[in-house]
Amino acid sequence: MAERTIGLSVTRFRPGEDRQPVSQTFTIPYHDDWVVLDALQYIKDRHDGSLSFRWSCHMGVCGSCGMMVNGVPKLTCAAFLRDYFPNEVRVEPLANFPVIRDLVVDIDDFMHKLAEVKPYIIRDDLETAPVGFGHEFRQAPEEVDDYRQFSMCINCMLCYSACPVYGMEPRFLGPAAIALAHRYNMDSRDQGRNERMPVIGSSEGIWECTYIGECSVVCPKNVDPASAIQRTKLATTNDWFRSILMPWGKR
Amino acid sequence: MATSAESRTRAYRWRMPVAWWLKSTHYTLYMVRELTAVFGALWAILFLAQVPLMKADYAGWLSQMRSPGWVLFSFVSLLFVLYHVWTWFNLMGSVLYIRLGKSPIPGTAINALMFAVWAVASIVIALVVATPILVG
């Protein structure tokens, strides 16, 4: 029996040489247990060693291998060829990001935004709190449930790629950064909400979002960033009303 | 080897295609949802603009309300508003996070409550509007 094959149309871009990305088609053996990332590695090993793409864990944890597969942002380690076979699979770099080379995009913008929202526990008493058993910042299981979903983010940036608002207005803080800010704001051990709010509540923050909701659709970890953004809108609106009705109260 | 700054300047700047909202059904439905607000607002403005006529020439106002153009426009606007309400209420379940004791209220329950309140409110309004007509 003849070996079954599948076509992969892969975006190529050589900086300094190509004016714009072009697509190159490779025909490779088809295996129903292969994912798109396996196919890209086969091409790199057997067809063209210069093909550039990011990957690391190959198991949906590191968030490195996000690409557009047939126009949809996906982790290529979780996109099975069998879901597309016998049709050709189109692999492109993540939309909405500058392309550095082939399937590699520039993620600096996201990294800066992530740092801006201070995605870590902020405590006033971190320096003075006694350390050791019995002195940790305790949390009940239901308090963990308040933020657990949002802590599942792996920073894969598929949500940025799916977000038309980010595509049109790159200054937008974006889904993952806001979801992670919300994750720490909802953490009962955290005291940094007021430090995050100026960034999140700015015009480039939550109010840019018009709830298209595609970020939550493409999220491989069911984080639901769209929900985090809307909840933050509600929380900041409550803060505003409280500051008007009770100006003497602490936010 | 190119530095990070060099790579960035030589990077290809991606541009959003004008027809992005036709790329997937989800994006198109989002645009439809945004458009529904225009129809809702337009209907309310046009209706309010006709209110003074109700007092000046009631029969004229009534015939204007019964004109096929207005009835069709109202019907289309109603469909758009119903779609808007549907999307808005379905959103509530993921926006409202209320923890009662140890477990949060499920989003589906919040959505169901929204639709139940809507149904009750619609029935009450329908009765208020219909009673004088039915009783005469």
mmCIF file of C-alpha atoms in Angstrom:
data_model
loop_
_atom_site.group_PDB
_atom_site.id
_atom_site.type_symbol
_atom_site.label_atom_id
_atom_site.label_comp_id
_atom_site.label_asym_id
_atom_site.label_seq_id
_atom_site.Cartn_x
_atom_site.Cartn_y
_atom_site.Cartn_z
ATOM 1 C CA MET A 1 0.000 0.000 0.000
ATOM 2 C CA ALA A 2 1.296 3.406 -0.954
ATOM 3 C CA GLU A 3 2.375 5.614 1.892
ATOM 4 C CA ARG A 4 -0.247 8.202 2.787
ATOM 5 C CA THR A 5 0.936 11.795 2.626
ATOM 6 C CA ILE A 6 -0.321 15.204 3.719
ATOM 7 C CA GLY A 7 0.528 18.688 2.480
ATOM 8 C CA LEU A 8 1.662 21.440 4.807
ATOM 9 C CA SER A 9 1.619 25.025 3.596
ATOM 10 C CA VAL A 10 4.090 26.799 5.862
ATOM 11 C CA THR A 11 4.773 30.533 6.100
ATOM 12 C CA ARG A 12 8.384 31.485 5.369
ATOM 13 C CA PHE A 13 9.950 34.853 6.076
ATOM 14 C CA ARG A 14 13.652 35.642 5.942
ATOM 15 C CA PRO A 15 14.305 39.045 7.519
ATOM 16 C CA GLY A 16 16.341 41.366 5.331
ATOM 17 C CA GLU A 17 15.702 39.200 2.249
ATOM 18 C CA ASP A 18 11.915 38.814 1.938
ATOM 19 C CA ARG A 19 9.710 41.890 1.733
ATOM 20 C CA GLN A 20 6.777 39.939 3.098
ATOM 21 C CA PRO A 21 6.048 36.380 4.212
ATOM 22 C CA VAL A 22 5.449 33.769 1.524
ATOM 23 C CA SER A 23 4.071 30.254 1.866
ATOM 24 C CA GLN A 24 5.952 27.095 0.978
ATOM 25 C CA THR A 25 4.254 23.731 0.596
ATOM 26 C CA PHE A 26 5.819 20.484 1.828
ATOM 27 C CA THR A 27 4.433 17.015 1.280
ATOM 28 C CA ILE A 28 5.254 14.689 4.151
ATOM 29 C CA PRO A 29 4.217 11.213 5.344
ATOM 30 C CA TYR A 30 0.907 11.147 7.210
ATOM 31 C CA HIS A 31 0.636 9.516 10.626
ATOM 32 C CA ASP A 32 -2.634 9.765 12.506
ATOM 33 C CA ASP A 33 -0.867 10.165 15.844
ATOM 34 C CA TRP A 34 1.192 13.128 14.637
ATOM 35 C CA VAL A 35 0.454 16.684 15.646
ATOM 36 C CA VAL A 36 1.326 19.744 13.538
ATOM 37 C CA LEU A 37 4.475 20.245 15.613
ATOM 38 C CA ASP A 38 5.658 16.710 14.665
ATOM 39 C CA ALA A 39 5.085 17.598 11.023
ATOM 40 C CA LEU A 40 7.132 20.797 11.365
ATOM 41 C CA GLN A 41 9.946 18.852 13.025
ATOM 42 C CA TYR A 42 9.873 16.300 10.181
ATOM 43 C CA ILE A 43 10.182 19.135 7.655
ATOM 44 C CA LYS A 44 13.068 20.660 9.600
ATOM 45 C CA ASP A 45 14.851 17.271 9.824
ATOM 46 C CA ARG A 46 14.245 15.988 6.276
ATOM 47 C CA HIS A 47 13.376 18.912 3.989
ATOM 48 C CA ASP A 48 14.725 22.259 5.165
ATOM 49 C CA GLY A 49 16.819 22.701 8.289
ATOM 50 C CA SER A 50 16.428 26.459 8.138
ATOM 51 C CA LEU A 51 12.709 26.358 8.994
ATOM 52 C CA SER A 52 12.345 28.315 12.244
ATOM 53 C CA PHE A 53 9.677 27.813 14.893
ATOM 54 C CA ARG A 54 9.432 27.829 18.672
ATOM 55 C CA TRP A 55 8.641 24.806 20.780
ATOM 56 C CA SER A 56 9.719 23.251 24.027
ATOM 57 C CA CYS A 57 7.657 20.758 26.028
ATOM 58 C CA HIS A 58 5.520 19.104 23.314
ATOM 59 C CA MET A 59 2.815 18.503 25.931
ATOM 60 C CA GLY A 60 0.679 21.652 26.172
ATOM 61 C CA VAL A 61 2.405 23.104 29.205
ATOM 62 C CA CYS A 62 5.106 25.536 28.082
ATOM 63 C CA GLY A 63 2.963 27.628 25.744
ATOM 64 C CA SER A 64 5.792 28.086 23.186
ATOM 65 C CA CYS A 65 4.411 26.428 20.069
ATOM 66 C CA GLY A 66 1.362 28.614 19.388
ATOM 67 C CA MET A 67 0.763 29.188 15.650
ATOM 68 C CA MET A 68 -2.141 29.771 13.285
ATOM 69 C CA VAL A 69 -3.368 26.406 12.020
ATOM 70 C CA ASN A 70 -5.797 26.881 9.138
ATOM 71 C CA GLY A 71 -6.312 30.449 10.379
ATOM 72 C CA VAL A 72 -7.071 29.511 13.995
ATOM 73 C CA PRO A 73 -4.613 30.136 16.866
ATOM 74 C CA LYS A 74 -3.605 26.741 18.272
ATOM 75 C CA LEU A 75 -0.876 25.028 20.252
ATOM 76 C CA THR A 76 0.700 22.991 17.458
ATOM 77 C CA CYS A 77 1.563 20.235 19.933
ATOM 78 C CA ALA A 78 -2.161 19.713 20.475
ATOM 79 C CA ALA A 79 -3.366 20.106 16.872
ATOM 80 C CA PHE A 80 -3.603 16.606 15.379
ATOM 81 C CA LEU A 81 -3.049 16.105 11.654
ATOM 82 C CA ARG A 82 -5.950 13.614 11.650
ATOM 83 C CA ASP A 83 -8.359 16.496 12.278
ATOM 84 C CA TYR A 84 -7.331 18.018 8.928
ATOM 85 C CA PHE A 85 -6.360 14.989 6.807
ATOM 86 C CA PRO A 86 -6.619 14.538 3.824
ATOM 87 C CA ASN A 87 -6.770 18.295 3.296
ATOM 88 C CA GLU A 88 -3.685 20.481 3.295
ATOM 89 C CA VAL A 89 -2.810 22.151 6.596
ATOM 90 C CA ARG A 90 -1.911 25.855 6.562
ATOM 91 C CA VAL A 91 0.583 26.835 9.274
ATOM 92 C CA GLU A 92 1.256 30.541 9.851
ATOM 93 C CA PRO A 93 2.880 32.598 12.603
ATOM 94 C CA LEU A 94 0.560 33.867 15.368
ATOM 95 C CA ALA A 95 -1.543 36.717 13.995
ATOM 96 C CA ASN A 96 -1.290 40.227 15.472
ATOM 97 C CA PHE A 97 2.441 39.905 16.251
ATOM 98 C CA PRO A 98 5.430 41.084 14.196
ATOM 99 C CA VAL A 99 7.084 38.156 12.407
ATOM 100 C CA ILE A 100 10.807 37.783 13.146
ATOM 101 C CA ARG A 101 11.475 34.733 11.003
ATOM 102 C CA ASP A 102 9.264 32.023 9.448
ATOM 103 C CA LEU A 103 6.898 31.007 12.275
ATOM 104 C CA VAL A 104 8.688 32.921 15.035
ATOM 105 C CA VAL A 105 6.988 36.085 16.293
ATOM 106 C CA ASP A 106 8.206 38.963 18.457
ATOM 107 C CA ILE A 107 6.721 38.520 21.940
ATOM 108 C CA ASP A 108 8.441 41.474 23.651
ATOM 109 C CA ASP A 109 5.237 43.522 23.720
ATOM 110 C CA PHE A 110 3.422 40.808 25.676
ATOM 111 C CA MET A 111 6.363 40.341 28.043
ATOM 112 C CA HIS A 112 6.339 44.073 28.897
ATOM 113 C CA LYS A 113 2.588 44.038 29.443
ATOM 114 C CA LEU A 114 2.832 40.980 31.645
ATOM 115 C CA ALA A 115 5.408 42.712 33.858
ATOM 116 C CA GLU A 116 3.235 45.858 34.026
ATOM 117 C CA VAL A 117 0.356 44.051 35.764
ATOM 118 C CA LYS A 118 2.668 42.679 38.501
ATOM 119 C CA PRO A 119 1.604 39.027 38.247
ATOM 120 C CA TYR A 120 2.836 37.990 41.672
ATOM 121 C CA ILE A 121 1.623 38.218 45.263
ATOM 122 C CA ILE A 122 2.178 41.644 46.753
ATOM 123 C CA ARG A 123 2.160 41.956 50.546
ATOM 124 C CA ASP A 124 2.839 44.958 52.740
ATOM 125 C CA ASP A 125 4.217 42.670 55.425
ATOM 126 C CA LEU A 126 6.361 40.370 53.304
ATOM 127 C CA GLU A 127 9.584 41.663 54.874
ATOM 128 C CA THR A 128 8.350 41.653 58.458
ATOM 129 C CA ALA A 129 6.111 38.555 58.466
ATOM 130 C CA PRO A 130 7.498 35.720 60.552
ATOM 131 C CA VAL A 131 8.640 32.832 58.379
ATOM 132 C CA GLY A 132 8.151 29.185 59.150
ATOM 133 C CA PHE A 133 5.530 26.571 59.809
ATOM 134 C CA GLY A 134 2.360 28.102 61.200
ATOM 135 C CA HIS A 135 3.197 31.554 59.894
ATOM 136 C CA GLU A 136 2.457 31.079 56.224
ATOM 137 C CA PHE A 137 -0.312 33.040 54.479
ATOM 138 C CA ARG A 138 -3.086 30.501 54.774
ATOM 139 C CA GLN A 139 -5.869 30.020 52.279
ATOM 140 C CA ALA A 140 -9.065 27.966 52.371
ATOM 141 C CA PRO A 141 -9.881 25.692 49.390
ATOM 142 C CA GLU A 142 -12.848 27.891 48.439
ATOM 143 C CA GLU A 143 -10.511 30.904 48.356
ATOM 144 C CA VAL A 144 -8.273 28.999 45.937
ATOM 145 C CA ASP A 145 -11.357 28.290 43.802
ATOM 146 C CA ASP A 146 -11.908 32.065 43.493
ATOM 147 C CA TYR A 147 -8.875 32.358 41.195
ATOM 148 C CA ARG A 148 -7.860 28.784 40.230
ATOM 149 C CA GLN A 149 -9.246 28.998 36.698
ATOM 150 C CA PHE A 150 -7.265 32.172 35.941
ATOM 151 C CA SER A 151 -4.047 30.707 37.341
ATOM 152 C CA MET A 152 -4.048 28.074 34.579
ATOM 153 C CA CYS A 153 -2.714 30.572 31.989
ATOM 154 C CA ILE A 154 0.485 29.339 30.304
ATOM 155 C CA ASN A 155 1.240 32.637 28.497
ATOM 156 C CA CYS A 156 0.871 31.024 25.084
ATOM 157 C CA MET A 157 -0.566 34.250 23.597
ATOM 158 C CA LEU A 158 -3.211 32.472 21.518
ATOM 159 C CA CYS A 159 -5.720 34.882 23.062
ATOM 160 C CA TYR A 160 -3.787 37.913 21.758
ATOM 161 C CA SER A 161 -3.731 36.338 18.350
ATOM 162 C CA ALA A 162 -7.515 35.786 18.420
ATOM 163 C CA CYS A 163 -8.292 39.290 19.693
ATOM 164 C CA PRO A 164 -9.275 41.768 16.926
ATOM 165 C CA VAL A 165 -9.029 44.631 19.434
ATOM 166 C CA TYR A 166 -5.340 43.842 20.009
ATOM 167 C CA GLY A 167 -4.910 43.489 16.246
ATOM 168 C CA MET A 168 -6.265 46.996 15.667
ATOM 169 C CA GLU A 169 -4.954 48.656 18.828
ATOM 170 C CA PRO A 170 -1.643 47.095 19.887
ATOM 171 C CA ARG A 171 -1.544 49.331 22.981
ATOM 172 C CA PHE A 172 -4.378 47.217 24.448
ATOM 173 C CA LEU A 173 -3.108 45.412 27.547
ATOM 174 C CA GLY A 174 -4.714 42.249 26.219
ATOM 175 C CA PRO A 175 -6.550 39.179 27.513
ATOM 176 C CA ALA A 176 -3.827 37.124 29.234
ATOM 177 C CA ALA A 177 -2.240 40.036 31.117
ATOM 178 C CA ILE A 178 -5.632 41.142 32.461
ATOM 179 C CA ALA A 179 -6.613 37.556 33.314
ATOM 180 C CA LEU A 180 -3.390 37.162 35.299
ATOM 181 C CA ALA A 181 -3.901 40.493 37.045
ATOM 182 C CA HIS A 182 -7.405 39.316 37.956
ATOM 183 C CA ARG A 183 -5.946 36.043 39.205
ATOM 184 C CA TYR A 184 -3.797 37.924 41.761
ATOM 185 C CA ASN A 185 -6.526 40.458 42.591
ATOM 186 C CA MET A 186 -8.792 37.537 43.511
ATOM 187 C CA ASP A 187 -6.123 35.880 45.662
ATOM 188 C CA SER A 188 -7.000 36.276 49.332
ATOM 189 C CA ARG A 189 -3.273 36.466 50.212
ATOM 190 C CA ASP A 190 -2.626 39.397 47.871
ATOM 191 C CA GLN A 191 -2.685 43.085 48.842
ATOM 192 C CA GLY A 192 -1.563 44.571 45.530
ATOM 193 C CA ARG A 193 -4.911 45.380 43.898
ATOM 194 C CA ASN A 194 -4.466 49.150 44.155
ATOM 195 C CA GLU A 195 -1.011 48.887 42.548
ATOM 196 C CA ARG A 196 -2.424 46.993 39.550
ATOM 197 C CA MET A 197 -5.557 49.045 39.031
ATOM 198 C CA PRO A 198 -3.964 52.131 37.384
ATOM 199 C CA VAL A 199 -2.657 49.885 34.568
ATOM 200 C CA ILE A 200 -5.696 47.628 34.284
ATOM 201 C CA GLY A 201 -8.257 50.428 34.597
ATOM 202 C CA SER A 202 -6.503 52.734 32.097
ATOM 203 C CA SER A 203 -7.928 53.411 28.655
ATOM 204 C CA GLU A 204 -5.537 50.799 27.221
ATOM 205 C CA GLY A 205 -6.701 48.284 29.825
ATOM 206 C CA ILE A 206 -10.072 46.653 30.372
ATOM 207 C CA TRP A 207 -12.119 49.407 28.704
ATOM 208 C CA GLU A 208 -10.606 48.674 25.282
ATOM 209 C CA CYS A 209 -12.279 45.247 25.370
ATOM 210 C CA THR A 210 -15.630 45.067 23.590
ATOM 211 C CA TYR A 211 -16.258 41.441 24.561
ATOM 212 C CA ILE A 212 -15.751 39.668 21.297
ATOM 213 C CA GLY A 213 -14.976 36.594 23.389
ATOM 214 C CA GLU A 214 -12.726 34.786 20.908
ATOM 215 C CA CYS A 215 -9.859 34.847 23.458
ATOM 216 C CA SER A 216 -11.837 32.440 25.633
ATOM 217 C CA VAL A 217 -12.762 30.265 22.655
ATOM 218 C CA VAL A 218 -9.142 29.643 21.620
ATOM 219 C CA CYS A 219 -7.663 29.363 25.142
ATOM 220 C CA PRO A 220 -6.163 25.840 25.439
ATOM 221 C CA LYS A 221 -6.449 25.918 29.247
ATOM 222 C CA ASN A 222 -10.060 27.176 29.595
ATOM 223 C CA VAL A 223 -8.867 30.263 31.457
ATOM 224 C CA ASP A 224 -11.723 32.373 30.030
ATOM 225 C CA PRO A 225 -9.858 35.711 29.888
ATOM 226 C CA ALA A 226 -12.998 37.422 28.518
ATOM 227 C CA SER A 227 -14.745 36.648 31.787
ATOM 228 C CA ALA A 228 -11.784 37.995 33.804
ATOM 229 C CA ILE A 229 -11.922 41.271 31.848
ATOM 230 C CA GLN A 230 -15.688 41.709 32.327
ATOM 231 C CA ARG A 231 -15.402 40.888 36.054
ATOM 232 C CA THR A 232 -12.661 43.480 36.394
ATOM 233 C CA LYS A 233 -14.873 46.042 34.621
ATOM 234 C CA LEU A 234 -17.609 45.305 37.160
ATOM 235 C CA ALA A 235 -15.172 45.549 40.087
ATOM 236 C CA THR A 236 -13.731 48.903 38.960
ATOM 237 C CA THR A 237 -17.258 50.266 38.372
ATOM 238 C CA ASN A 238 -18.176 49.215 41.918
ATOM 239 C CA ASP A 239 -15.018 50.939 43.173
ATOM 240 C CA TRP A 240 -16.025 54.127 41.355
ATOM 241 C CA PHE A 241 -19.551 54.148 42.800
ATOM 242 C CA ARG A 242 -18.172 53.439 46.257
ATOM 243 C CA SER A 243 -15.714 56.329 45.956
ATOM 244 C CA ILE A 244 -18.597 58.661 45.001
ATOM 245 C CA LEU A 245 -21.040 57.414 47.661
ATOM 246 C CA MET A 246 -18.474 56.906 50.404
ATOM 247 C CA PRO A 247 -15.536 59.236 49.670
ATOM 248 C CA TRP A 248 -14.254 58.740 53.219
ATOM 249 C CA GLY A 249 -14.052 54.941 52.805
ATOM 250 C CA LYS A 250 -10.834 53.147 51.869
ATOM 251 C CA ARG A 251 -10.865 51.571 48.408
ATOM 252 C CA MET B 1 24.043 37.039 14.998
ATOM 253 C CA ALA B 2 21.315 39.676 14.966
ATOM 254 C CA THR B 3 20.519 41.315 18.273
ATOM 255 C CA SER B 4 16.974 41.489 19.617
ATOM 256 C CA ALA B 5 16.670 45.153 18.576
ATOM 257 C CA GLU B 6 17.901 44.373 15.042
ATOM 258 C CA SER B 7 15.446 41.496 14.702
ATOM 259 C CA ARG B 8 12.611 43.783 15.656
ATOM 260 C CA THR B 9 13.418 46.469 13.117
ATOM 261 C CA ARG B 10 13.670 43.862 10.376
ATOM 262 C CA ALA B 11 10.514 42.059 11.511
ATOM 263 C CA TYR B 12 7.468 41.918 9.272
ATOM 264 C CA ARG B 13 4.716 44.148 10.676
ATOM 265 C CA TRP B 14 1.443 42.287 10.573
ATOM 266 C CA ARG B 15 -1.617 44.309 9.581
ATOM 267 C CA MET B 16 -5.218 43.582 10.424
ATOM 268 C CA PRO B 17 -7.180 42.852 7.221
ATOM 269 C CA VAL B 18 -10.212 45.120 6.714
ATOM 270 C CA ALA B 19 -12.488 42.117 6.323
ATOM 271 C CA TRP B 20 -11.295 40.468 9.567
ATOM 272 C CA TRP B 21 -14.872 40.175 10.803
ATOM 273 C CA LEU B 22 -15.771 37.891 7.890
ATOM 274 C CA LYS B 23 -13.008 35.450 8.831
ATOM 275 C CA SER B 24 -15.104 33.433 11.260
ATOM 276 C CA THR B 25 -18.774 33.093 12.157
ATOM 277 C CA HIS B 26 -17.971 34.158 15.712
ATOM 278 C CA TYR B 27 -16.464 37.477 14.560
ATOM 279 C CA THR B 28 -19.410 38.076 12.210
ATOM 280 C CA LEU B 29 -21.938 37.404 14.968
ATOM 281 C CA TYR B 30 -20.032 39.860 17.167
ATOM 282 C CA MET B 31 -20.411 42.554 14.496
ATOM 283 C CA VAL B 32 -24.122 41.718 14.208
ATOM 284 C CA ARG B 33 -24.418 42.048 17.993
ATOM 285 C CA GLU B 34 -22.791 45.486 17.868
ATOM 286 C CA LEU B 35 -25.132 46.466 15.012
ATOM 287 C CA THR B 36 -28.199 45.469 17.052
ATOM 288 C CA ALA B 37 -27.551 48.395 19.397
ATOM 289 C CA VAL B 38 -27.831 50.797 16.439
ATOM 290 C CA PHE B 39 -31.260 49.409 15.517
ATOM 291 C CA GLY B 40 -32.440 49.507 19.143
ATOM 292 C CA ALA B 41 -31.353 53.133 19.563
ATOM 293 C CA LEU B 42 -32.704 54.172 16.150
ATOM 294 C CA TRP B 43 -36.141 52.685 16.864
ATOM 295 C CA ALA B 44 -36.334 54.434 20.260
ATOM 296 C CA ILE B 45 -35.294 57.826 18.788
ATOM 297 C CA LEU B 46 -37.746 57.575 15.866
ATOM 298 C CA PHE B 47 -40.556 56.492 18.187
ATOM 299 C CA LEU B 48 -39.904 59.339 20.622
ATOM 300 C CA ALA B 49 -39.759 61.798 17.708
ATOM 301 C CA GLN B 50 -43.316 60.790 16.801
ATOM 302 C CA VAL B 51 -44.721 61.237 20.317
ATOM 303 C CA PRO B 52 -45.662 64.952 19.858
ATOM 304 C CA LEU B 53 -47.767 63.894 16.849
ATOM 305 C CA MET B 54 -49.753 61.571 19.118
ATOM 306 C CA LYS B 55 -51.219 64.559 20.969
ATOM 307 C CA ALA B 56 -51.668 66.836 17.965
ATOM 308 C CA ASP B 57 -53.198 64.317 15.558
ATOM 309 C CA TYR B 58 -53.945 60.976 17.190
ATOM 310 C CA ALA B 59 -55.583 59.422 14.119
ATOM 311 C CA GLY B 60 -52.639 60.499 11.955
ATOM 312 C CA TRP B 61 -50.165 59.077 14.454
ATOM 313 C CA LEU B 62 -52.080 55.780 14.584
ATOM 314 C CA SER B 63 -52.074 55.401 10.812
ATOM 315 C CA GLN B 64 -48.353 56.207 10.769
ATOM 316 C CA MET B 65 -47.773 53.481 13.375
ATOM 317 C CA ARG B 66 -49.729 51.029 11.199
ATOM 318 C CA SER B 67 -47.883 51.870 7.993
ATOM 319 C CA PRO B 68 -46.143 48.805 6.482
ATOM 320 C CA GLY B 69 -42.743 50.565 6.555
ATOM 321 C CA TRP B 70 -42.894 51.274 10.281
ATOM 322 C CA VAL B 71 -44.261 47.802 11.101
ATOM 323 C CA LEU B 72 -41.465 46.156 9.106
ATOM 324 C CA PHE B 73 -38.798 48.394 10.666
ATOM 325 C CA SER B 74 -40.214 47.644 14.145
ATOM 326 C CA PHE B 75 -40.231 43.904 13.463
ATOM 327 C CA VAL B 76 -36.622 43.908 12.234
ATOM 328 C CA SER B 77 -35.592 46.077 15.212
ATOM 329 C CA LEU B 78 -37.358 43.692 17.579
ATOM 330 C CA LEU B 79 -35.413 40.740 16.182
ATOM 331 C CA PHE B 80 -32.139 42.652 16.621
ATOM 332 C CA VAL B 81 -33.046 43.707 20.170
ATOM 333 C CA LEU B 82 -34.015 40.130 21.070
ATOM 334 C CA TYR B 83 -30.642 38.934 19.799
ATOM 335 C CA HIS B 84 -28.924 41.679 21.823
ATOM 336 C CA VAL B 85 -30.799 40.631 24.971
ATOM 337 C CA TRP B 86 -29.924 36.990 24.360
ATOM 338 C CA THR B 87 -26.193 37.767 24.104
ATOM 339 C CA TRP B 88 -26.290 40.161 27.074
ATOM 340 C CA PHE B 89 -28.031 37.732 29.414
ATOM 341 C CA ASN B 90 -25.786 34.864 28.388
ATOM 342 C CA LEU B 91 -22.799 37.035 29.258
ATOM 343 C CA MET B 92 -24.019 37.589 32.813
ATOM 344 C CA GLY B 93 -23.150 34.073 33.969
ATOM 345 C CA SER B 94 -19.466 34.647 33.308
ATOM 346 C CA VAL B 95 -19.425 38.242 34.584
ATOM 347 C CA LEU B 96 -21.155 37.795 37.925
ATOM 348 C CA TYR B 97 -19.100 35.815 40.390
ATOM 349 C CA ILE B 98 -21.032 35.319 43.602
ATOM 350 C CA ARG B 99 -19.798 32.841 46.172
ATOM 351 C CA LEU B 100 -22.432 31.714 48.633
ATOM 352 C CA GLY B 101 -20.551 30.119 51.498
ATOM 353 C CA LYS B 102 -18.115 27.629 50.012
ATOM 354 C CA SER B 103 -19.323 27.338 46.444
ATOM 355 C CA PRO B 104 -19.993 29.936 43.751
ATOM 356 C CA ILE B 105 -23.392 30.219 42.057
ATOM 357 C CA PRO B 106 -23.058 28.431 38.675
ATOM 358 C CA GLY B 107 -23.064 30.707 35.634
ATOM 359 C CA THR B 108 -25.884 28.695 34.079
ATOM 360 C CA ALA B 109 -28.091 29.414 37.120
ATOM 361 C CA ILE B 110 -27.398 33.161 36.807
ATOM 362 C CA ASN B 111 -28.235 33.035 33.089
ATOM 363 C CA ALA B 112 -31.452 31.106 33.798
ATOM 364 C CA LEU B 113 -32.425 33.649 36.464
ATOM 365 C CA MET B 114 -31.916 36.503 33.982
ATOM 366 C CA PHE B 115 -34.189 34.850 31.427
ATOM 367 C CA ALA B 116 -36.799 34.075 34.114
ATOM 368 C CA VAL B 117 -36.855 37.718 35.283
ATOM 369 C CA TRP B 118 -37.112 38.820 31.648
ATOM 370 C CA ALA B 119 -40.060 36.477 31.028
ATOM 371 C CA VAL B 120 -41.894 37.680 34.161
ATOM 372 C CA ALA B 121 -41.243 41.345 33.312
ATOM 373 C CA SER B 122 -42.475 40.788 29.729
ATOM 374 C CA ILE B 123 -45.686 39.114 30.964
ATOM 375 C CA VAL B 124 -46.363 41.922 33.469
ATOM 376 C CA ILE B 125 -45.794 44.621 30.816
ATOM 377 C CA ALA B 126 -47.936 42.694 28.316
ATOM 378 C CA LEU B 127 -50.754 42.486 30.852
ATOM 379 C CA VAL B 128 -50.497 46.207 31.671
ATOM 380 C CA VAL B 129 -50.578 47.108 27.991
ATOM 381 C CA ALA B 130 -53.193 44.526 26.991
ATOM 382 C CA THR B 131 -55.657 44.993 29.866
ATOM 383 C CA PRO B 132 -57.101 48.371 28.708
ATOM 384 C CA ILE B 133 -57.371 47.034 25.162
ATOM 385 C CA LEU B 134 -59.083 43.788 26.223
ATOM 386 C CA VAL B 135 -61.323 45.414 28.832
ATOM 387 C CA GLY B 136 -62.038 48.248 26.482
#
